[in-house]
Tab-separated table of C-alpha atoms in Angstrom:
chain	number	residue	atom	x	y	z
A	1	MET	CA	15.201	35.566	-6.428
A	2	SER	CA	15.443	33.935	-9.824
A	3	ILE	CA	18.241	31.567	-10.821
A	4	PRO	CA	19.398	31.387	-14.453
A	5	ALA	CA	18.897	27.926	-15.908
A	6	ARG	CA	22.054	25.957	-16.521
A	7	SER	CA	22.790	23.629	-19.394
A	8	PRO	CA	23.465	19.958	-18.578
A	9	GLN	CA	27.087	18.938	-18.361
A	10	ALA	CA	28.229	15.929	-20.317
A	11	ASN	CA	29.566	12.993	-18.287
A	12	ALA	CA	28.945	14.860	-15.036
A	13	PRO	CA	29.915	12.795	-11.943
A	14	ILE	CA	27.189	11.629	-9.590
A	15	CYS	CA	27.187	14.454	-7.093
A	16	ALA	CA	24.798	15.518	-4.326
A	17	LEU	CA	24.190	18.935	-2.816
A	18	VAL	CA	23.736	19.050	0.976
A	19	VAL	CA	22.258	22.263	2.383
A	20	ASP	CA	22.172	22.650	6.180
A	21	ASP	CA	23.344	25.369	8.570
A	22	GLU	CA	24.481	22.799	11.169
A	23	ARG	CA	28.017	21.617	10.544
A	24	ASP	CA	27.507	18.271	12.335
A	25	ILE	CA	24.522	17.410	10.143
A	26	ARG	CA	26.420	18.324	6.978
A	27	GLU	CA	29.335	16.102	7.981
A	28	LEU	CA	27.032	13.177	8.826
A	29	LEU	CA	25.247	13.435	5.474
A	30	VAL	CA	28.493	13.770	3.520
A	31	LEU	CA	29.943	10.713	5.282
A	32	THR	CA	26.808	8.624	4.628
A	33	LEU	CA	26.503	9.647	0.988
A	34	GLY	CA	30.233	9.186	0.474
A	35	ARG	CA	29.950	5.550	1.565
A	36	MET	CA	27.291	5.158	-1.137
A	37	GLY	CA	29.749	6.393	-3.764
A	38	LEU	CA	28.445	9.945	-4.090
A	39	LYS	CA	30.580	13.074	-4.211
A	40	CYS	CA	29.064	15.901	-2.138
A	41	ASP	CA	29.042	19.674	-2.245
A	42	THR	CA	27.811	21.465	0.863
A	43	ALA	CA	26.173	24.814	1.553
A	44	SER	CA	25.183	26.420	4.833
A	45	SER	CA	22.759	28.984	3.396
A	46	LEU	CA	20.367	29.680	0.542
A	47	HIS	CA	22.893	32.100	-0.980
A	48	ASP	CA	25.639	29.460	-1.131
A	49	ALA	CA	23.241	26.802	-2.438
A	50	ARG	CA	22.067	29.052	-5.272
A	51	ALA	CA	25.652	29.799	-6.252
A	52	LEU	CA	26.483	26.070	-6.426
A	53	LEU	CA	23.339	25.302	-8.429
A	54	LYS	CA	24.358	27.843	-11.053
A	55	ARG	CA	27.702	26.129	-11.618
A	56	ASN	CA	26.998	22.417	-11.164
A	57	GLN	CA	24.533	19.663	-11.982
A	58	TYR	CA	23.425	17.443	-9.100
A	59	ALA	CA	21.893	13.990	-8.935
A	60	LEU	CA	19.965	15.058	-5.835
A	61	CYS	CA	19.726	17.776	-3.210
A	62	LEU	CA	19.083	17.429	0.540
A	63	THR	CA	18.081	20.647	2.265
A	64	ASP	CA	17.161	21.545	5.817
A	65	MET	CA	13.869	23.318	6.483
A	66	ARG	CA	15.368	26.232	8.406
A	67	LEU	CA	18.404	28.040	7.045
A	68	SER	CA	20.198	31.134	8.261
A	69	ASP	CA	18.944	33.351	5.421
A	70	GLY	CA	15.544	31.833	4.633
A	71	SER	CA	13.461	28.686	4.358
A	72	GLY	CA	14.388	25.465	2.628
A	73	ILE	CA	10.925	25.566	1.053
A	74	GLU	CA	12.190	28.434	-1.145
A	75	LEU	CA	15.034	26.267	-2.375
A	76	VAL	CA	12.684	23.344	-3.050
A	77	GLN	CA	10.443	25.582	-5.158
A	78	GLU	CA	13.352	27.038	-7.139
A	79	ILE	CA	14.900	23.654	-7.864
A	80	SER	CA	11.507	22.226	-8.879
A	81	GLN	CA	10.929	25.095	-11.299
A	82	LEU	CA	14.402	25.663	-12.730
A	83	TYR	CA	16.271	22.392	-12.225
A	84	ALA	CA	13.449	19.885	-12.603
A	85	GLN	CA	15.881	17.012	-13.281
A	86	THR	CA	17.371	17.364	-9.786
A	87	PRO	CA	15.265	15.567	-7.155
A	88	VAL	CA	15.184	17.467	-3.873
A	89	ALA	CA	14.313	16.095	-0.422
A	90	MET	CA	13.595	18.033	2.760
A	91	ILE	CA	15.112	17.449	6.205
A	92	THR	CA	12.446	18.297	8.797
A	93	ALA	CA	12.211	18.360	12.576
A	94	PHE	CA	10.937	15.141	14.157
A	95	GLY	CA	7.149	14.957	14.196
A	96	ASN	CA	6.682	18.113	12.123
A	97	GLN	CA	4.259	16.602	9.639
A	98	GLU	CA	2.972	20.014	8.506
A	99	ALA	CA	6.458	20.966	7.350
A	100	ALA	CA	6.866	17.644	5.563
A	101	VAL	CA	3.551	18.026	3.741
A	102	GLY	CA	4.436	21.626	2.839
A	103	ALA	CA	7.734	20.453	1.358
A	104	LEU	CA	6.021	17.770	-0.729
A	105	LYS	CA	3.494	20.299	-2.037
A	106	ALA	CA	6.345	22.657	-2.945
A	107	GLY	CA	7.927	19.959	-5.129
A	108	ALA	CA	10.109	17.817	-2.848
A	109	PHE	CA	9.999	14.153	-3.831
A	110	ASP	CA	10.379	12.962	-0.222
A	111	PHE	CA	11.468	14.001	3.260
A	112	VAL	CA	13.511	12.649	6.173
A	113	SER	CA	13.117	13.653	9.821
A	114	LYS	CA	15.771	14.623	12.370
A	115	PRO	CA	17.475	12.835	14.003
A	116	VAL	CA	18.278	11.319	10.628
A	117	ASP	CA	17.734	7.560	10.405
A	118	LEU	CA	20.609	6.447	8.166
A	119	ALA	CA	18.711	3.425	6.803
A	120	VAL	CA	15.827	5.681	5.771
A	121	LEU	CA	18.285	8.158	4.291
A	122	ARG	CA	19.997	5.492	2.192
A	123	GLY	CA	16.645	4.310	0.842
A	124	LEU	CA	15.691	7.884	-0.005
A	125	VAL	CA	18.982	8.421	-1.858
A	126	GLN	CA	18.550	5.220	-3.846
A	127	HIS	CA	15.115	6.387	-4.979
A	128	ALA	CA	16.481	9.817	-5.878
A	129	LEU	CA	19.212	8.320	-8.056
A	130	LYS	CA	16.566	6.419	-10.019
A	131	LEU	CA	14.756	9.701	-10.626
A	132	GLY	CA	17.695	11.895	-11.567
A	133	PRO	CA	19.418	12.116	-14.974
A	134	ALA	CA	22.699	10.923	-13.507
A	135	ALA	CA	21.423	7.456	-12.648
A	136	PRO	CA	23.745	4.723	-13.893
A	137	ALA	CA	22.623	2.878	-16.981
A	138	GLY	CA	23.984	-0.529	-15.934
A	139	GLU	CA	22.243	-3.564	-14.565
A	140	ASP	CA	20.911	-1.736	-11.514
A	141	ALA	CA	19.139	0.917	-13.539
A	142	PRO	CA	15.357	0.688	-13.132
A	143	LYS	CA	13.346	-0.823	-15.917
A	144	ARG	CA	10.912	1.884	-16.909
A	145	ALA	CA	7.700	1.645	-18.842
A	146	PRO	CA	7.583	3.661	-22.078
A	147	VAL	CA	6.179	6.886	-20.671
A	148	ALA	CA	4.738	8.572	-23.739
A	149	GLY	CA	3.232	5.371	-25.117
A	150	ALA	CA	1.694	4.411	-21.798
A	151	VAL	CA	-0.067	7.736	-21.410
A	152	ALA	CA	-1.136	8.006	-25.028
A	153	SER	CA	-2.700	4.536	-25.068
A	154	ARG	CA	-4.562	4.975	-21.771
A	155	LEU	CA	-5.657	8.526	-21.060
A	156	LEU	CA	-7.306	9.257	-24.376
A	157	GLY	CA	-8.628	12.627	-25.475
A	158	GLN	CA	-7.417	15.955	-26.786
A	159	SER	CA	-9.641	18.163	-24.633
A	160	ALA	CA	-8.042	20.877	-22.521
A	161	ALA	CA	-9.026	19.020	-19.349
A	162	MET	CA	-7.245	15.814	-20.417
A	163	ALA	CA	-4.188	17.672	-21.702
A	164	GLU	CA	-3.862	19.394	-18.329
A	165	LEU	CA	-4.319	16.090	-16.490
A	166	ARG	CA	-1.591	14.378	-18.539
A	167	ALA	CA	0.809	17.278	-17.990
A	168	THR	CA	0.188	17.143	-14.239
A	169	LEU	CA	0.702	13.385	-14.137
A	170	THR	CA	4.161	13.756	-15.663
A	171	LYS	CA	5.186	16.015	-12.779
A	172	VAL	CA	3.415	14.008	-10.079
A	173	ALA	CA	5.027	10.734	-11.179
A	174	ARG	CA	8.510	12.023	-10.262
A	175	SER	CA	7.446	12.783	-6.705
A	176	GLN	CA	7.032	10.416	-3.778
A	177	ALA	CA	4.218	12.552	-2.346
A	178	PRO	CA	0.882	10.877	-1.584
A	179	VAL	CA	-1.715	11.647	-4.258
A	180	TYR	CA	-5.475	11.878	-3.762
A	181	ILE	CA	-7.445	11.241	-6.959
A	182	ALA	CA	-10.923	12.756	-6.909
A	183	GLY	CA	-13.635	12.058	-9.438
A	184	GLU	CA	-17.009	10.517	-10.074
A	185	SER	CA	-17.544	6.778	-10.467
A	186	GLY	CA	-16.378	5.485	-13.826
A	187	VAL	CA	-14.023	8.330	-14.785
A	188	GLY	CA	-10.899	6.149	-14.604
A	189	LYS	CA	-9.315	6.916	-11.229
A	190	GLU	CA	-7.494	3.567	-11.100
A	191	LEU	CA	-6.205	4.175	-14.618
A	192	VAL	CA	-4.754	7.489	-13.459
A	193	ALA	CA	-3.145	5.748	-10.468
A	194	ARG	CA	-1.591	3.070	-12.702
A	195	THR	CA	-0.236	5.763	-15.010
A	196	ILE	CA	1.415	7.573	-12.095
A	197	HIS	CA	3.004	4.288	-11.027
A	198	ASP	CA	4.181	3.332	-14.525
A	199	GLN	CA	5.725	6.760	-15.151
A	200	GLY	CA	7.561	6.883	-11.840
A	201	MET	CA	10.690	5.290	-10.503
A	202	ARG	CA	8.648	2.471	-8.920
A	203	ALA	CA	7.442	1.163	-12.291
A	204	ALA	CA	9.387	-2.109	-11.973
A	205	ALA	CA	7.911	-2.799	-8.508
A	206	PRO	CA	4.365	-3.975	-7.691
A	207	PHE	CA	1.238	-1.879	-8.146
A	208	VAL	CA	-1.284	-3.159	-5.600
A	209	PRO	CA	-4.859	-1.847	-5.915
A	210	VAL	CA	-7.304	-2.457	-3.081
A	211	ASN	CA	-10.991	-1.560	-2.817
A	212	CYS	CA	-11.354	-0.415	0.789
A	213	GLY	CA	-15.111	-0.904	0.647
A	214	ALA	CA	-14.820	-4.586	-0.282
A	215	ILE	CA	-12.884	-5.735	2.826
A	216	PRO	CA	-14.921	-6.828	5.866
A	217	THR	CA	-14.205	-4.596	8.855
A	218	GLU	CA	-13.039	-7.479	11.064
A	219	LEU	CA	-10.439	-8.531	8.477
A	220	MET	CA	-9.073	-5.099	7.576
A	221	GLU	CA	-6.069	-5.017	9.896
A	222	SER	CA	-4.960	-8.480	8.795
A	223	GLU	CA	-5.471	-7.646	5.104
A	224	PHE	CA	-3.505	-4.397	5.282
A	225	PHE	CA	-0.715	-5.378	7.683
A	226	GLY	CA	-0.660	-9.191	7.563
A	227	HIS	CA	-0.678	-11.558	10.527
A	228	ARG	CA	1.439	-14.155	12.280
A	229	LYS	CA	0.565	-17.821	12.619
A	230	GLY	CA	-1.689	-18.384	15.619
A	231	ALA	CA	-2.586	-14.687	15.993
A	232	PHE	CA	-6.294	-15.591	15.984
A	233	THR	CA	-8.563	-18.541	15.270
A	234	GLY	CA	-8.014	-19.644	11.688
A	235	ALA	CA	-4.545	-18.072	11.353
A	236	HIS	CA	-2.825	-21.333	10.388
A	237	ALA	CA	0.155	-19.657	8.709
A	238	ASP	CA	1.885	-16.288	8.403
A	239	LYS	CA	0.188	-13.961	5.935
A	240	THR	CA	1.713	-11.052	4.021
A	241	GLY	CA	-0.345	-7.858	4.138
A	242	LEU	CA	-1.079	-5.428	1.325
A	243	PHE	CA	1.624	-3.019	2.514
A	244	GLN	CA	4.287	-5.724	2.349
A	245	ALA	CA	2.944	-6.961	-0.999
A	246	ALA	CA	3.475	-3.473	-2.428
A	247	GLU	CA	7.038	-3.195	-1.052
A	248	GLY	CA	9.088	-0.854	-3.227
A	249	GLY	CA	6.031	-0.042	-5.321
A	250	THR	CA	2.643	1.621	-5.054
A	251	LEU	CA	-0.378	0.896	-2.856
A	252	PHE	CA	-3.588	2.264	-4.379
A	253	LEU	CA	-6.385	2.696	-1.835
A	254	ASP	CA	-9.572	2.970	-3.863
A	255	GLU	CA	-12.760	4.151	-2.115
A	256	ILE	CA	-10.731	5.192	0.918
A	257	ALA	CA	-13.787	6.981	2.313
A	258	GLU	CA	-15.213	3.549	3.212
A	259	LEU	CA	-12.554	2.901	5.875
A	260	PRO	CA	-13.950	2.798	9.434
A	261	MET	CA	-12.490	5.235	11.957
A	262	SER	CA	-10.535	2.527	13.780
A	263	MET	CA	-8.720	1.592	10.585
A	264	GLN	CA	-8.116	5.227	9.635
A	265	VAL	CA	-6.035	5.658	12.820
A	266	LYS	CA	-3.893	2.613	12.034
A	267	LEU	CA	-3.468	3.628	8.391
A	268	LEU	CA	-2.308	7.100	9.422
A	269	ARG	CA	0.359	5.632	11.690
A	270	ALA	CA	1.570	3.245	8.995
A	271	ILE	CA	1.922	6.109	6.496
A	272	GLN	CA	3.691	8.414	8.951
A	273	GLU	CA	6.034	5.844	10.471
A	274	LYS	CA	6.615	3.913	7.214
A	275	SER	CA	6.240	0.681	9.135
A	276	VAL	CA	3.474	-1.787	10.008
A	277	ARG	CA	2.874	-4.270	12.797
A	278	PRO	CA	1.356	-7.576	11.601
A	279	VAL	CA	-1.433	-8.902	13.817
A	280	GLY	CA	0.182	-11.075	16.497
A	281	ALA	CA	3.705	-9.693	15.929
A	282	ASN	CA	5.815	-8.054	18.645
A	283	THR	CA	7.782	-5.745	16.359
A	284	GLU	CA	7.051	-3.446	13.467
A	285	VAL	CA	8.159	-4.175	9.914
A	286	PRO	CA	9.541	-1.275	7.824
A	287	VAL	CA	7.744	-0.770	4.505
A	288	ASP	CA	8.601	1.345	1.480
A	289	VAL	CA	5.461	2.120	-0.510
A	290	ARG	CA	3.953	5.132	-2.227
A	291	ILE	CA	0.337	5.793	-1.261
A	292	LEU	CA	-2.226	6.764	-3.889
A	293	SER	CA	-5.868	7.031	-2.852
A	294	ALA	CA	-9.213	7.778	-4.444
A	295	THR	CA	-12.928	8.014	-3.818
A	296	HIS	CA	-16.005	9.236	-5.662
A	297	LYS	CA	-17.299	10.859	-2.458
A	298	ASP	CA	-16.656	14.411	-1.248
A	299	LEU	CA	-13.882	13.633	1.232
A	300	ALA	CA	-13.668	17.229	2.460
A	301	ALA	CA	-17.369	17.120	3.351
A	302	LEU	CA	-16.850	13.861	5.255
A	303	VAL	CA	-14.061	15.549	7.227
A	304	GLU	CA	-16.423	18.437	8.040
A	305	GLU	CA	-19.024	15.942	9.267
A	306	GLY	CA	-16.466	14.117	11.426
A	307	ARG	CA	-16.753	10.892	9.407
A	308	PHE	CA	-13.168	10.990	8.115
A	309	ARG	CA	-10.109	11.962	10.153
A	310	HIS	CA	-8.771	15.372	9.228
A	311	ASP	CA	-5.160	14.376	9.983
A	312	LEU	CA	-5.393	11.391	7.612
A	313	TYR	CA	-7.084	13.581	4.990
A	314	TYR	CA	-4.244	16.103	5.014
A	315	ARG	CA	-1.664	13.309	4.959
A	316	ILE	CA	-3.052	11.559	1.862
A	317	ASN	CA	-4.106	14.778	0.116
A	318	VAL	CA	-0.646	16.276	-0.382
A	319	ILE	CA	-1.337	16.428	-4.120
A	320	GLU	CA	-4.925	16.356	-5.362
A	321	LEU	CA	-5.839	15.344	-8.898
A	322	ARG	CA	-9.337	15.791	-10.236
A	323	VAL	CA	-10.325	13.503	-13.086
A	324	PRO	CA	-12.973	15.287	-15.199
A	325	PRO	CA	-16.306	13.567	-15.879
A	326	LEU	CA	-17.110	12.653	-19.475
A	327	ARG	CA	-19.784	15.336	-19.797
A	328	GLU	CA	-17.077	17.990	-19.298
A	329	ARG	CA	-15.020	16.692	-22.227
A	330	ARG	CA	-17.559	15.696	-24.860
A	331	GLU	CA	-15.079	16.567	-27.601
A	332	ASP	CA	-13.192	13.405	-26.591
A	333	LEU	CA	-16.152	11.148	-27.416
A	334	PRO	CA	-15.100	10.274	-31.013
A	335	VAL	CA	-11.621	9.089	-30.034
A	336	LEU	CA	-12.965	7.157	-27.033
A	337	VAL	CA	-15.673	5.497	-29.119
A	338	ASP	CA	-13.161	4.541	-31.794
A	339	ALA	CA	-10.737	3.050	-29.263
A	340	ILE	CA	-13.443	1.068	-27.436
A	341	LEU	CA	-14.989	-0.362	-30.624
A	342	THR	CA	-11.562	-1.279	-31.985
A	343	ARG	CA	-10.699	-3.067	-28.740
A	344	LEU	CA	-14.010	-4.967	-28.731
A	345	ALA	CA	-13.615	-6.016	-32.353
A	346	THR	CA	-10.049	-7.216	-31.781
A	347	ALA	CA	-11.006	-9.180	-28.672
A	348	GLN	CA	-13.862	-10.936	-30.465
A	349	GLY	CA	-12.118	-11.412	-33.802
A	350	ARG	CA	-14.764	-9.423	-35.663
A	351	LEU	CA	-14.745	-6.469	-38.023
A	352	ARG	CA	-15.109	-3.105	-36.349
A	353	PRO	CA	-18.705	-1.925	-36.911
A	354	GLU	CA	-19.497	1.513	-38.285
A	355	LEU	CA	-21.022	3.970	-35.827
A	356	HIS	CA	-23.688	5.881	-37.759
A	357	SER	CA	-24.152	9.612	-37.339
A	358	ASP	CA	-27.472	9.257	-35.495
A	359	ALA	CA	-25.757	7.047	-32.908
A	360	MET	CA	-22.917	9.521	-32.414
A	361	GLU	CA	-25.417	12.360	-32.088
A	362	ALA	CA	-27.329	10.403	-29.436
A	363	LEU	CA	-24.111	9.827	-27.500
A	364	ALA	CA	-23.180	13.498	-27.793
A	365	HIS	CA	-26.444	14.510	-26.090
A	366	TYR	CA	-26.315	11.885	-23.346
A	367	THR	CA	-25.156	12.949	-19.846
A	368	PHE	CA	-23.192	9.752	-18.975
A	369	PRO	CA	-23.760	9.561	-15.208
A	370	GLY	CA	-21.515	6.488	-15.245
A	371	ASN	CA	-18.820	8.254	-17.317
A	372	VAL	CA	-16.316	6.253	-19.412
A	373	ARG	CA	-17.241	2.968	-17.746
A	374	GLU	CA	-20.856	3.479	-18.802
A	375	LEU	CA	-19.752	4.383	-22.342
A	376	GLU	CA	-17.852	1.089	-22.521
A	377	ASN	CA	-20.913	-0.859	-21.344
A	378	ILE	CA	-23.210	0.916	-23.824
A	379	LEU	CA	-20.904	0.217	-26.761
A	380	GLU	CA	-20.305	-3.390	-25.733
A	381	ARG	CA	-24.064	-3.999	-25.633
A	382	ALA	CA	-24.584	-2.230	-28.963
A	383	PHE	CA	-21.703	-4.174	-30.502
A	384	ALA	CA	-23.395	-7.434	-29.546
A	385	LEU	CA	-26.860	-6.406	-30.765
A	386	ALA	CA	-26.062	-4.365	-33.881
A	387	ASP	CA	-26.789	-5.622	-37.408
A	388	ASP	CA	-24.198	-5.949	-40.136
A	389	ASP	CA	-24.833	-2.401	-41.336
A	390	GLY	CA	-23.344	-0.953	-38.128
A	391	ILE	CA	-24.492	0.647	-34.893
A	392	ARG	CA	-27.461	2.992	-34.980
A	393	ALA	CA	-29.017	5.114	-32.222
A	394	ALA	CA	-31.617	2.474	-31.401
A	395	ASP	CA	-28.861	-0.095	-30.808
A	396	LEU	CA	-27.415	2.014	-28.010
A	397	ARG	CA	-30.570	1.662	-25.896
A	398	LEU	CA	-29.755	4.786	-23.932
A	399	PRO	CA	-31.834	5.359	-20.784
A	400	GLU	CA	-34.512	7.995	-21.084
A	401	ALA	CA	-33.404	11.291	-19.633
A	402	ARG	CA	-35.057	12.123	-16.349
A	403	PRO	CA	-35.504	15.785	-15.462
A	404	ALA	CA	-33.152	16.766	-12.669
A	405	PRO	CA	-34.724	18.275	-9.552
A	406	PRO	CA	-34.586	22.073	-9.727
A	407	SER	CA	-31.701	23.614	-7.828
A	408	LEU	CA	-32.179	26.015	-4.958
A	409	ALA	CA	-31.219	28.930	-7.186
A	410	ALA	CA	-33.730	27.852	-9.841
A	411	GLN	CA	-36.512	27.584	-7.258
A	412	ALA	CA	-35.738	31.025	-5.900
A	413	SER	CA	-35.556	32.483	-9.393
A	414	ALA	CA	-38.901	30.953	-10.372
A	415	ALA	CA	-40.551	32.232	-7.229
A	416	ALA	CA	-39.130	35.706	-7.745
A	417	ALA	CA	-40.423	35.685	-11.311
A	418	THR	CA	-43.999	35.251	-10.034
A	419	LEU	CA	-43.688	38.221	-7.701
A	420	ASP	CA	-45.742	41.222	-8.799
A	421	PRO	CA	-43.260	44.113	-9.173
A	422	SER	CA	-46.106	46.586	-8.609
A	423	LEU	CA	-46.326	45.408	-5.012
A	424	ILE	CA	-42.746	46.498	-4.257
A	425	ASP	CA	-42.193	50.097	-3.186
A	426	PRO	CA	-39.406	51.458	-5.467
A	427	ARG	CA	-38.157	53.498	-2.534
A	428	GLU	CA	-37.467	50.328	-0.596
A	429	SER	CA	-33.793	49.505	-0.127
A	430	ALA	CA	-32.200	46.409	-1.651
A	431	SER	CA	-32.272	44.788	1.762
A	432	SER	CA	-36.035	44.616	2.173
A	433	ALA	CA	-38.901	43.131	0.139
A	434	LEU	CA	-37.353	41.045	-2.646
A	435	PRO	CA	-34.364	39.661	-0.671
A	436	GLY	CA	-36.700	38.790	2.187
A	437	PHE	CA	-39.071	36.990	-0.160
A	438	ILE	CA	-36.192	34.988	-1.689
A	439	GLU	CA	-34.898	34.124	1.789
A	440	GLU	CA	-38.284	32.623	2.622
A	441	ILE	CA	-38.159	30.541	-0.583
A	442	GLU	CA	-34.654	29.368	0.361
A	443	ARG	CA	-35.817	28.461	3.870
A	444	LYS	CA	-38.701	26.317	2.588
A	445	ALA	CA	-36.517	24.610	-0.039
A	446	ILE	CA	-33.790	23.792	2.515
A	447	GLU	CA	-36.249	22.510	5.114
A	448	GLN	CA	-37.926	20.287	2.521
A	449	ALA	CA	-34.558	18.929	1.314
A	450	LEU	CA	-33.557	18.101	4.890
A	451	VAL	CA	-36.817	16.229	5.443
A	452	ASP	CA	-36.466	14.373	2.122
A	453	ASN	CA	-32.959	13.220	3.069
A	454	ARG	CA	-33.664	12.463	6.742
A	455	TYR	CA	-31.562	15.452	7.775
A	456	ASN	CA	-28.420	14.176	6.044
A	457	LYS	CA	-26.843	17.542	5.199
A	458	THR	CA	-24.497	16.173	2.534
A	459	LYS	CA	-27.362	14.579	0.576
A	460	ALA	CA	-29.556	17.635	1.127
A	461	ALA	CA	-26.854	19.905	-0.309
A	462	ALA	CA	-26.536	17.626	-3.344
A	463	GLN	CA	-30.314	17.736	-3.911
A	464	LEU	CA	-30.297	21.519	-3.653
A	465	GLY	CA	-27.394	21.805	-6.091
A	466	ILE	CA	-25.087	23.613	-3.663
A	467	THR	CA	-21.932	22.646	-1.762
A	468	PHE	CA	-21.969	21.319	1.789
A	469	ARG	CA	-20.230	24.495	3.017
A	470	ALA	CA	-22.810	26.698	1.283
A	471	LEU	CA	-25.624	24.750	2.942
A	472	ARG	CA	-23.984	25.050	6.341
A	473	TYR	CA	-23.651	28.835	5.827
A	474	LYS	CA	-27.310	29.163	4.834
A	475	LEU	CA	-28.460	27.083	7.814
A	476	LYS	CA	-26.642	29.459	10.122
A	477	LYS	CA	-27.817	32.555	8.256
A	478	LEU	CA	-31.464	31.470	8.245
A	479	GLY	CA	-31.370	30.133	11.810
A	480	ILE	CA	-32.388	26.605	10.862
A	481	ASP	CA	-31.445	23.994	13.495
């Protein structure tokens, strides 16, 4: 059912909409929000909520998952689409993480579980008021980074892929949902994470990046959660963990695939319970952080192989963002080159060198396995070595292109091309000679790839140029153990 869009009301009071079919819950929420200075309207059904949304503007909406005439997910979706300036949070049953994740994917900015913890609820409301248009403009208003300028100066490029990424970031920044940033090394995953932080309501709070692969396993728990004095040998004083350091802000877990299983379990609990227990402490400490994570590895494949917990994967992957590699947006090269050379010249107090056409042509034909980071390194080296007449192709010193190993499909195609058509009976069905011949080629190629990669299926699939799932299907189809 569609809802006609309303026009904003001038000087509208700060008002919340509470949607729940249980009278006791509605009264509890109204009482709590009233003590925070909010006026509340209530609805016991989707029908009543829709009618109120048509007539009024709300600073936030709290809705139960199950309503008498439908699901609260429907309301979340409608508000997200038609009343985007109204943050909406879901009230879910205790322990129902699937419902919570579903609500976040539908557009809810956060969720709270029943029985409602009033301290958690008050924190959620405070965040919502910073998001909504009705937030007060006084001293308590959040200091926000200039959104348009921040994005324009960081995520450069006019390609369709970058335009789509920027548009998605604008929506994602308003949510509190965990975001998983996928992409190859060097594409700028941390830059995307910083942009989400700077555009959101947590912009004035800390942004704490951590490379999960750079922390020794034995120190991980202490680094993430902190420790108390005397907790272990060498613990001479209390230490604040990364979660506490990011309080009120964003914790960016880069290369999250490097976490050992033991730490994955503890991280999952910290995210779900929104609290951590420092090493040596007897009680847990509540934390308020938004989790962003990233890795250059195929996390879904690691889950399939049992090397990454599926429950943690689904918890951090509420919203997935894919950052495109540079080879997929070559039209952005000129603007990236210009920005990098200008930055280098400014930093070194030199004139910006001219990039000659032969150099730009060489860059346009290069594959950039290291993406934007590699482009920066190439230009920095060329900037240092170039003569006064500018940067030429030779100054770039690009690596010689190495021929990629033929994919499984290419091998099969080449083998089929050598097959003598005169040897195939035209009366044969499509399920006989040629398909059988190609199957044999596939079998040999897969077996060789497995041997080359010591039976690591993920690496074998990459060598063959197919996905891990496709390889697993073919192994079963061809009966390869």
